[in-house]
Amino acid sequence: RYVASLAGVKLAASADRNEQLAFWMNAYNAFVLQTVIDNYPIRGRSASFPANSIRQVSGAFDRRTFRAAGRTVTLDQIEKDIVVPLGDARAVLALGRGALGGGRLKSEAFAAERLEAQLEAAARELVDRREMVFVDQQNGVLSVNPMFSWREPAFIEGFADKASPAFASRSPLERAVLAIIMPFVVRSEAYFLEENRFRMDFHDFDWRLNDLTNR
């Protein structure tokens, strides 16, 4: 019923950024859930992804269309053409992609009046989930989710200039990542990163379905 209702929503042109972001992030997450439900249990055969991955659903992100706010959109279009241009790259990290490597799907909707706190929580969770960020002090590596590289210009524009001057020698994307995570890492990790001798790598995205049954 919720997915069906989205088609008729009239999103006012005067709606502020938080109202628009909350609406489209909720729509995205609902459409992902609908995609999974319509194909569950997923048992795909492509060797490129896990058998239970949403990526086993043909065209899940780039061809399957949905109706929302009077528009016909794909999941990729919502993210790239609507969410990203609204100007807060943290929203990219909060989208539930139906995968263990994506944002954690919360048991609450995004709401305009709470969106700043909700996006802050999504950023804070990065350092608590190895799928998102892993500070590997032993090997001198900061391993981060490839979502940062997927939307590199958005992260650079929003956060590169907010990094500590200690990271001035780093690339713009590295500075953006550090600006987001540094307020939340534990003290020992902060000391390690501030020494600025680490290598930043992008680890593989975990496309396994974020299914509570873990099957």
PDB file of C-alpha atoms in Angstrom:
ATOM      1  CA  ARG A   1       0.000   0.000   0.000  1.00  0.00           C
ATOM      2  CA  TYR A   2       2.825   2.378   0.792  1.00  0.00           C
ATOM      3  CA  VAL A   3       4.592   1.739  -2.505  1.00  0.00           C
ATOM      4  CA  ALA A   4       1.328   2.211  -4.388  1.00  0.00           C
ATOM      5  CA  SER A   5       0.681   5.480  -2.552  1.00  0.00           C
ATOM      6  CA  LEU A   6       3.983   7.012  -3.642  1.00  0.00           C
ATOM      7  CA  ALA A   7       2.830   7.451  -7.235  1.00  0.00           C
ATOM      8  CA  GLY A   8       0.208   9.993  -6.255  1.00  0.00           C
ATOM      9  CA  VAL A   9       2.312  12.045  -3.860  1.00  0.00           C
ATOM     10  CA  LYS A  10       2.519  15.701  -4.870  1.00  0.00           C
ATOM     11  CA  LEU A  11       5.922  16.902  -3.725  1.00  0.00           C
ATOM     12  CA  ALA A  12       5.736  20.682  -3.745  1.00  0.00           C
ATOM     13  CA  ALA A  13       8.405  22.527  -5.675  1.00  0.00           C
ATOM     14  CA  SER A  14       8.836  24.653  -2.576  1.00  0.00           C
ATOM     15  CA  ALA A  15       9.625  21.626  -0.375  1.00  0.00           C
ATOM     16  CA  ASP A  16      12.933  22.159   1.385  1.00  0.00           C
ATOM     17  CA  ARG A  17      15.913  19.885   0.907  1.00  0.00           C
ATOM     18  CA  ASN A  18      15.225  17.770   3.979  1.00  0.00           C
ATOM     19  CA  GLU A  19      11.632  17.156   2.933  1.00  0.00           C
ATOM     20  CA  GLN A  20      12.731  16.077  -0.527  1.00  0.00           C
ATOM     21  CA  LEU A  21      15.574  13.924   0.754  1.00  0.00           C
ATOM     22  CA  ALA A  22      13.410  12.178   3.335  1.00  0.00           C
ATOM     23  CA  PHE A  23      10.721  11.433   0.747  1.00  0.00           C
ATOM     24  CA  TRP A  24      13.101  10.042  -1.878  1.00  0.00           C
ATOM     25  CA  MET A  25      15.220   8.047   0.577  1.00  0.00           C
ATOM     26  CA  ASN A  26      12.083   6.414   1.977  1.00  0.00           C
ATOM     27  CA  ALA A  27      10.848   5.732  -1.551  1.00  0.00           C
ATOM     28  CA  TYR A  28      14.184   4.196  -2.523  1.00  0.00           C
ATOM     29  CA  ASN A  29      14.228   1.911   0.493  1.00  0.00           C
ATOM     30  CA  ALA A  30      10.630   0.858  -0.067  1.00  0.00           C
ATOM     31  CA  PHE A  31      11.292   0.078  -3.727  1.00  0.00           C
ATOM     32  CA  VAL A  32      14.316  -2.023  -2.751  1.00  0.00           C
ATOM     33  CA  LEU A  33      12.163  -3.952  -0.282  1.00  0.00           C
ATOM     34  CA  GLN A  34       9.480  -4.444  -2.927  1.00  0.00           C
ATOM     35  CA  THR A  35      12.086  -5.722  -5.391  1.00  0.00           C
ATOM     36  CA  VAL A  36      13.335  -8.262  -2.881  1.00  0.00           C
ATOM     37  CA  ILE A  37       9.832  -9.328  -1.823  1.00  0.00           C
ATOM     38  CA  ASP A  38       8.765  -9.835  -5.440  1.00  0.00           C
ATOM     39  CA  ASN A  39      11.717 -12.161  -6.067  1.00  0.00           C
ATOM     40  CA  TYR A  40      12.154 -13.836  -2.670  1.00  0.00           C
ATOM     41  CA  PRO A  41      13.784 -16.200  -2.060  1.00  0.00           C
ATOM     42  CA  ILE A  42      16.426 -15.041  -4.510  1.00  0.00           C
ATOM     43  CA  ARG A  43      18.339 -17.884  -6.091  1.00  0.00           C
ATOM     44  CA  GLY A  44      20.384 -16.444  -8.932  1.00  0.00           C
ATOM     45  CA  ARG A  45      22.947 -18.127 -11.133  1.00  0.00           C
ATOM     46  CA  SER A  46      25.235 -15.264 -12.108  1.00  0.00           C
ATOM     47  CA  ALA A  47      28.759 -15.978 -10.934  1.00  0.00           C
ATOM     48  CA  SER A  48      29.375 -12.242 -10.567  1.00  0.00           C
ATOM     49  CA  PHE A  49      27.295 -11.939  -7.390  1.00  0.00           C
ATOM     50  CA  PRO A  50      26.222 -14.086  -4.428  1.00  0.00           C
ATOM     51  CA  ALA A  51      23.293 -16.380  -5.239  1.00  0.00           C
ATOM     52  CA  ASN A  52      20.935 -14.516  -2.897  1.00  0.00           C
ATOM     53  CA  SER A  53      21.972 -11.015  -3.992  1.00  0.00           C
ATOM     54  CA  ILE A  54      19.492  -8.404  -5.169  1.00  0.00           C
ATOM     55  CA  ARG A  55      21.874  -8.023  -8.105  1.00  0.00           C
ATOM     56  CA  GLN A  56      20.654 -11.427  -9.279  1.00  0.00           C
ATOM     57  CA  VAL A  57      17.326  -9.731 -10.050  1.00  0.00           C
ATOM     58  CA  SER A  58      17.611  -8.625 -13.655  1.00  0.00           C
ATOM     59  CA  GLY A  59      17.642  -4.840 -13.965  1.00  0.00           C
ATOM     60  CA  ALA A  60      16.937  -4.313 -10.283  1.00  0.00           C
ATOM     61  CA  PHE A  61      18.719  -0.973 -10.194  1.00  0.00           C
ATOM     62  CA  ASP A  62      18.849   0.274 -13.758  1.00  0.00           C
ATOM     63  CA  ARG A  63      15.793  -1.086 -15.602  1.00  0.00           C
ATOM     64  CA  ARG A  64      13.008  -1.892 -13.155  1.00  0.00           C
ATOM     65  CA  THR A  65      10.827   1.205 -12.875  1.00  0.00           C
ATOM     66  CA  PHE A  66       8.632   2.617 -10.137  1.00  0.00           C
ATOM     67  CA  ARG A  67       6.242   5.520  -9.814  1.00  0.00           C
ATOM     68  CA  ALA A  68       6.820   8.226  -7.217  1.00  0.00           C
ATOM     69  CA  ALA A  69       5.752  11.870  -7.024  1.00  0.00           C
ATOM     70  CA  GLY A  70       4.365  11.707 -10.556  1.00  0.00           C
ATOM     71  CA  ARG A  71       7.632  10.396 -12.006  1.00  0.00           C
ATOM     72  CA  THR A  72       8.723   7.064 -13.435  1.00  0.00           C
ATOM     73  CA  VAL A  73      12.130   6.249 -12.001  1.00  0.00           C
ATOM     74  CA  THR A  74      14.636   3.459 -11.475  1.00  0.00           C
ATOM     75  CA  LEU A  75      16.602   3.008  -8.269  1.00  0.00           C
ATOM     76  CA  ASP A  76      19.743   4.311  -9.972  1.00  0.00           C
ATOM     77  CA  GLN A  77      17.885   7.396 -11.164  1.00  0.00           C
ATOM     78  CA  ILE A  78      16.605   8.135  -7.673  1.00  0.00           C
ATOM     79  CA  GLU A  79      20.125   7.970  -6.291  1.00  0.00           C
ATOM     80  CA  LYS A  80      22.096   9.673  -9.073  1.00  0.00           C
ATOM     81  CA  ASP A  81      19.585  12.184 -10.434  1.00  0.00           C
ATOM     82  CA  ILE A  82      17.587  13.095  -7.318  1.00  0.00           C
ATOM     83  CA  VAL A  83      19.280  12.215  -4.018  1.00  0.00           C
ATOM     84  CA  VAL A  84      22.869  13.146  -4.920  1.00  0.00           C
ATOM     85  CA  PRO A  85      21.979  16.560  -6.442  1.00  0.00           C
ATOM     86  CA  LEU A  86      20.134  17.477  -3.232  1.00  0.00           C
ATOM     87  CA  GLY A  87      23.578  17.991  -1.790  1.00  0.00           C
ATOM     88  CA  ASP A  88      24.219  15.796   1.236  1.00  0.00           C
ATOM     89  CA  ALA A  89      26.435  12.856   0.316  1.00  0.00           C
ATOM     90  CA  ARG A  90      25.741  11.175   3.652  1.00  0.00           C
ATOM     91  CA  ALA A  91      22.389  10.187   2.149  1.00  0.00           C
ATOM     92  CA  VAL A  92      24.278   7.862  -0.222  1.00  0.00           C
ATOM     93  CA  LEU A  93      25.584   5.980   2.803  1.00  0.00           C
ATOM     94  CA  ALA A  94      22.125   5.722   4.367  1.00  0.00           C
ATOM     95  CA  LEU A  95      20.306   4.181   1.405  1.00  0.00           C
ATOM     96  CA  GLY A  96      19.325   0.566   2.013  1.00  0.00           C
ATOM     97  CA  ARG A  97      20.533  -1.307  -1.060  1.00  0.00           C
ATOM     98  CA  GLY A  98      19.243  -4.705  -0.017  1.00  0.00           C
ATOM     99  CA  ALA A  99      22.819  -5.734   0.685  1.00  0.00           C
ATOM    100  CA  LEU A 100      25.040  -6.273   3.705  1.00  0.00           C
ATOM    101  CA  GLY A 101      27.489  -3.753   2.264  1.00  0.00           C
ATOM    102  CA  GLY A 102      24.943  -0.933   2.135  1.00  0.00           C
ATOM    103  CA  GLY A 103      23.377   1.326   4.698  1.00  0.00           C
ATOM    104  CA  ARG A 104      21.654  -0.408   7.595  1.00  0.00           C
ATOM    105  CA  LEU A 105      17.907  -0.426   7.052  1.00  0.00           C
ATOM    106  CA  LYS A 106      16.395   1.217  10.115  1.00  0.00           C
ATOM    107  CA  SER A 107      13.059   0.427  11.722  1.00  0.00           C
ATOM    108  CA  GLU A 108      11.983   4.041  11.272  1.00  0.00           C
ATOM    109  CA  ALA A 109      11.338   6.232   8.285  1.00  0.00           C
ATOM    110  CA  PHE A 110      13.445   9.235   7.407  1.00  0.00           C
ATOM    111  CA  ALA A 111      11.676  12.439   8.413  1.00  0.00           C
ATOM    112  CA  ALA A 112      12.516  16.017   7.464  1.00  0.00           C
ATOM    113  CA  GLU A 113      12.543  17.242  11.046  1.00  0.00           C
ATOM    114  CA  ARG A 114      14.896  14.453  12.152  1.00  0.00           C
ATOM    115  CA  LEU A 115      16.948  14.044   9.003  1.00  0.00           C
ATOM    116  CA  GLU A 116      20.120  15.777  10.200  1.00  0.00           C
ATOM    117  CA  ALA A 117      20.278  13.509  13.254  1.00  0.00           C
ATOM    118  CA  GLN A 118      19.466  10.455  11.124  1.00  0.00           C
ATOM    119  CA  LEU A 119      22.227  11.218   8.610  1.00  0.00           C
ATOM    120  CA  GLU A 120      24.631  11.906  11.461  1.00  0.00           C
ATOM    121  CA  ALA A 121      23.744   8.484  12.887  1.00  0.00           C
ATOM    122  CA  ALA A 122      24.439   6.885   9.501  1.00  0.00           C
ATOM    123  CA  ALA A 123      27.879   8.510   9.461  1.00  0.00           C
ATOM    124  CA  ARG A 124      28.551   7.426  13.042  1.00  0.00           C
ATOM    125  CA  GLU A 125      27.701   3.820  12.203  1.00  0.00           C
ATOM    126  CA  LEU A 126      30.375   3.708   9.513  1.00  0.00           C
ATOM    127  CA  VAL A 127      33.122   3.051  12.032  1.00  0.00           C
ATOM    128  CA  ASP A 128      31.099   0.361  13.821  1.00  0.00           C
ATOM    129  CA  ARG A 129      30.590  -1.796  10.744  1.00  0.00           C
ATOM    130  CA  ARG A 130      33.546  -3.467   9.082  1.00  0.00           C
ATOM    131  CA  GLU A 131      31.550  -3.567   5.829  1.00  0.00           C
ATOM    132  CA  MET A 132      31.697   0.235   5.811  1.00  0.00           C
ATOM    133  CA  VAL A 133      34.996   1.324   7.368  1.00  0.00           C
ATOM    134  CA  PHE A 134      37.818  -0.710   8.895  1.00  0.00           C
ATOM    135  CA  VAL A 135      40.867   0.909  10.474  1.00  0.00           C
ATOM    136  CA  ASP A 136      43.497  -1.804  10.092  1.00  0.00           C
ATOM    137  CA  GLN A 137      46.300  -0.438  12.257  1.00  0.00           C
ATOM    138  CA  GLN A 138      48.361  -3.607  12.055  1.00  0.00           C
ATOM    139  CA  ASN A 139      48.697  -3.357   8.277  1.00  0.00           C
ATOM    140  CA  GLY A 140      48.607   0.433   8.036  1.00  0.00           C
ATOM    141  CA  VAL A 141      45.418   0.495   5.986  1.00  0.00           C
ATOM    142  CA  LEU A 142      42.167   2.438   6.135  1.00  0.00           C
ATOM    143  CA  SER A 143      39.747   0.167   4.287  1.00  0.00           C
ATOM    144  CA  VAL A 144      36.535   1.875   3.188  1.00  0.00           C
ATOM    145  CA  ASN A 145      33.336   1.016   1.385  1.00  0.00           C
ATOM    146  CA  PRO A 146      33.423   1.591  -2.400  1.00  0.00           C
ATOM    147  CA  MET A 147      30.226   3.658  -2.171  1.00  0.00           C
ATOM    148  CA  PHE A 148      32.558   6.589  -1.496  1.00  0.00           C
ATOM    149  CA  SER A 149      34.200   6.082  -4.884  1.00  0.00           C
ATOM    150  CA  TRP A 150      30.882   5.457  -6.652  1.00  0.00           C
ATOM    151  CA  ARG A 151      29.778   8.986  -5.773  1.00  0.00           C
ATOM    152  CA  GLU A 152      33.210  10.587  -5.517  1.00  0.00           C
ATOM    153  CA  PRO A 153      32.259  14.091  -6.764  1.00  0.00           C
ATOM    154  CA  ALA A 154      29.425  14.366  -4.227  1.00  0.00           C
ATOM    155  CA  PHE A 155      31.655  13.422  -1.298  1.00  0.00           C
ATOM    156  CA  ILE A 156      34.442  15.731  -2.439  1.00  0.00           C
ATOM    157  CA  GLU A 157      32.080  18.666  -2.870  1.00  0.00           C
ATOM    158  CA  GLY A 158      30.434  18.174   0.500  1.00  0.00           C
ATOM    159  CA  PHE A 159      33.293  17.160   2.767  1.00  0.00           C
ATOM    160  CA  ALA A 160      36.824  17.479   1.323  1.00  0.00           C
ATOM    161  CA  ASP A 161      37.292  21.007   2.657  1.00  0.00           C
ATOM    162  CA  LYS A 162      36.150  19.937   6.144  1.00  0.00           C
ATOM    163  CA  ALA A 163      39.103  17.627   6.779  1.00  0.00           C
ATOM    164  CA  SER A 164      41.844  18.472   9.241  1.00  0.00           C
ATOM    165  CA  PRO A 165      44.822  20.386   7.794  1.00  0.00           C
ATOM    166  CA  ALA A 166      46.875  17.383   8.895  1.00  0.00           C
ATOM    167  CA  PHE A 167      45.497  15.589   5.828  1.00  0.00           C
ATOM    168  CA  ALA A 168      46.247  18.358   3.326  1.00  0.00           C
ATOM    169  CA  SER A 169      48.544  16.051   1.340  1.00  0.00           C
ATOM    170  CA  ARG A 170      45.765  13.521   0.794  1.00  0.00           C
ATOM    171  CA  SER A 171      43.568  13.301  -2.277  1.00  0.00           C
ATOM    172  CA  PRO A 172      40.234  15.172  -2.169  1.00  0.00           C
ATOM    173  CA  LEU A 173      38.285  11.924  -1.773  1.00  0.00           C
ATOM    174  CA  GLU A 174      40.542  10.736   1.036  1.00  0.00           C
ATOM    175  CA  ARG A 175      40.062  14.063   2.810  1.00  0.00           C
ATOM    176  CA  ALA A 176      36.300  13.742   2.407  1.00  0.00           C
ATOM    177  CA  VAL A 177      36.260  10.249   3.907  1.00  0.00           C
ATOM    178  CA  LEU A 178      38.429  11.377   6.817  1.00  0.00           C
ATOM    179  CA  ALA A 179      36.252  14.423   7.463  1.00  0.00           C
ATOM    180  CA  ILE A 180      33.225  12.152   7.821  1.00  0.00           C
ATOM    181  CA  ILE A 181      34.726   9.431   9.989  1.00  0.00           C
ATOM    182  CA  MET A 182      37.228  11.232  12.237  1.00  0.00           C
ATOM    183  CA  PRO A 183      34.619  12.525  14.719  1.00  0.00           C
ATOM    184  CA  PHE A 184      33.518   8.956  15.412  1.00  0.00           C
ATOM    185  CA  VAL A 185      36.624   6.750  15.490  1.00  0.00           C
ATOM    186  CA  VAL A 186      37.952   5.628  18.851  1.00  0.00           C
ATOM    187  CA  ARG A 187      40.952   7.444  20.274  1.00  0.00           C
ATOM    188  CA  SER A 188      43.566   4.859  19.303  1.00  0.00           C
ATOM    189  CA  GLU A 189      42.303   4.883  15.711  1.00  0.00           C
ATOM    190  CA  ALA A 190      42.305   8.683  15.665  1.00  0.00           C
ATOM    191  CA  TYR A 191      45.955   8.742  16.754  1.00  0.00           C
ATOM    192  CA  PHE A 192      46.819   6.186  14.091  1.00  0.00           C
ATOM    193  CA  LEU A 193      45.084   8.174  11.326  1.00  0.00           C
ATOM    194  CA  GLU A 194      46.494  11.513  12.470  1.00  0.00           C
ATOM    195  CA  GLU A 195      50.006  10.132  11.983  1.00  0.00           C
ATOM    196  CA  ASN A 196      49.034  10.161   8.294  1.00  0.00           C
ATOM    197  CA  ARG A 197      51.127   7.174   7.281  1.00  0.00           C
ATOM    198  CA  PHE A 198      48.282   4.855   6.322  1.00  0.00           C
ATOM    199  CA  ARG A 199      47.113   3.702   2.894  1.00  0.00           C
ATOM    200  CA  MET A 200      43.433   4.055   2.009  1.00  0.00           C
ATOM    201  CA  ASP A 201      41.924   1.174   0.046  1.00  0.00           C
ATOM    202  CA  PHE A 202      38.413   0.405  -1.170  1.00  0.00           C
ATOM    203  CA  HIS A 203      37.315  -3.071  -0.176  1.00  0.00           C
ATOM    204  CA  ASP A 204      34.824  -5.171  -2.130  1.00  0.00           C
ATOM    205  CA  PHE A 205      31.173  -4.318  -1.682  1.00  0.00           C
ATOM    206  CA  ASP A 206      29.256  -7.112   0.061  1.00  0.00           C
ATOM    207  CA  TRP A 207      26.276  -7.800  -2.185  1.00  0.00           C
ATOM    208  CA  ARG A 208      24.863 -10.622  -0.076  1.00  0.00           C
ATOM    209  CA  LEU A 209      21.213 -10.013   0.766  1.00  0.00           C
ATOM    210  CA  ASN A 210      20.742  -8.343   4.162  1.00  0.00           C
ATOM    211  CA  ASP A 211      18.348 -11.108   5.107  1.00  0.00           C
ATOM    212  CA  LEU A 212      17.713 -11.792   8.791  1.00  0.00           C
ATOM    213  CA  THR A 213      17.728 -15.512   8.054  1.00  0.00           C
ATOM    214  CA  ASN A 214      21.310 -15.112   6.742  1.00  0.00           C
ATOM    215  CA  ARG A 215      20.677 -17.819   4.141  1.00  0.00           C
TER     216      ARG A 215
END
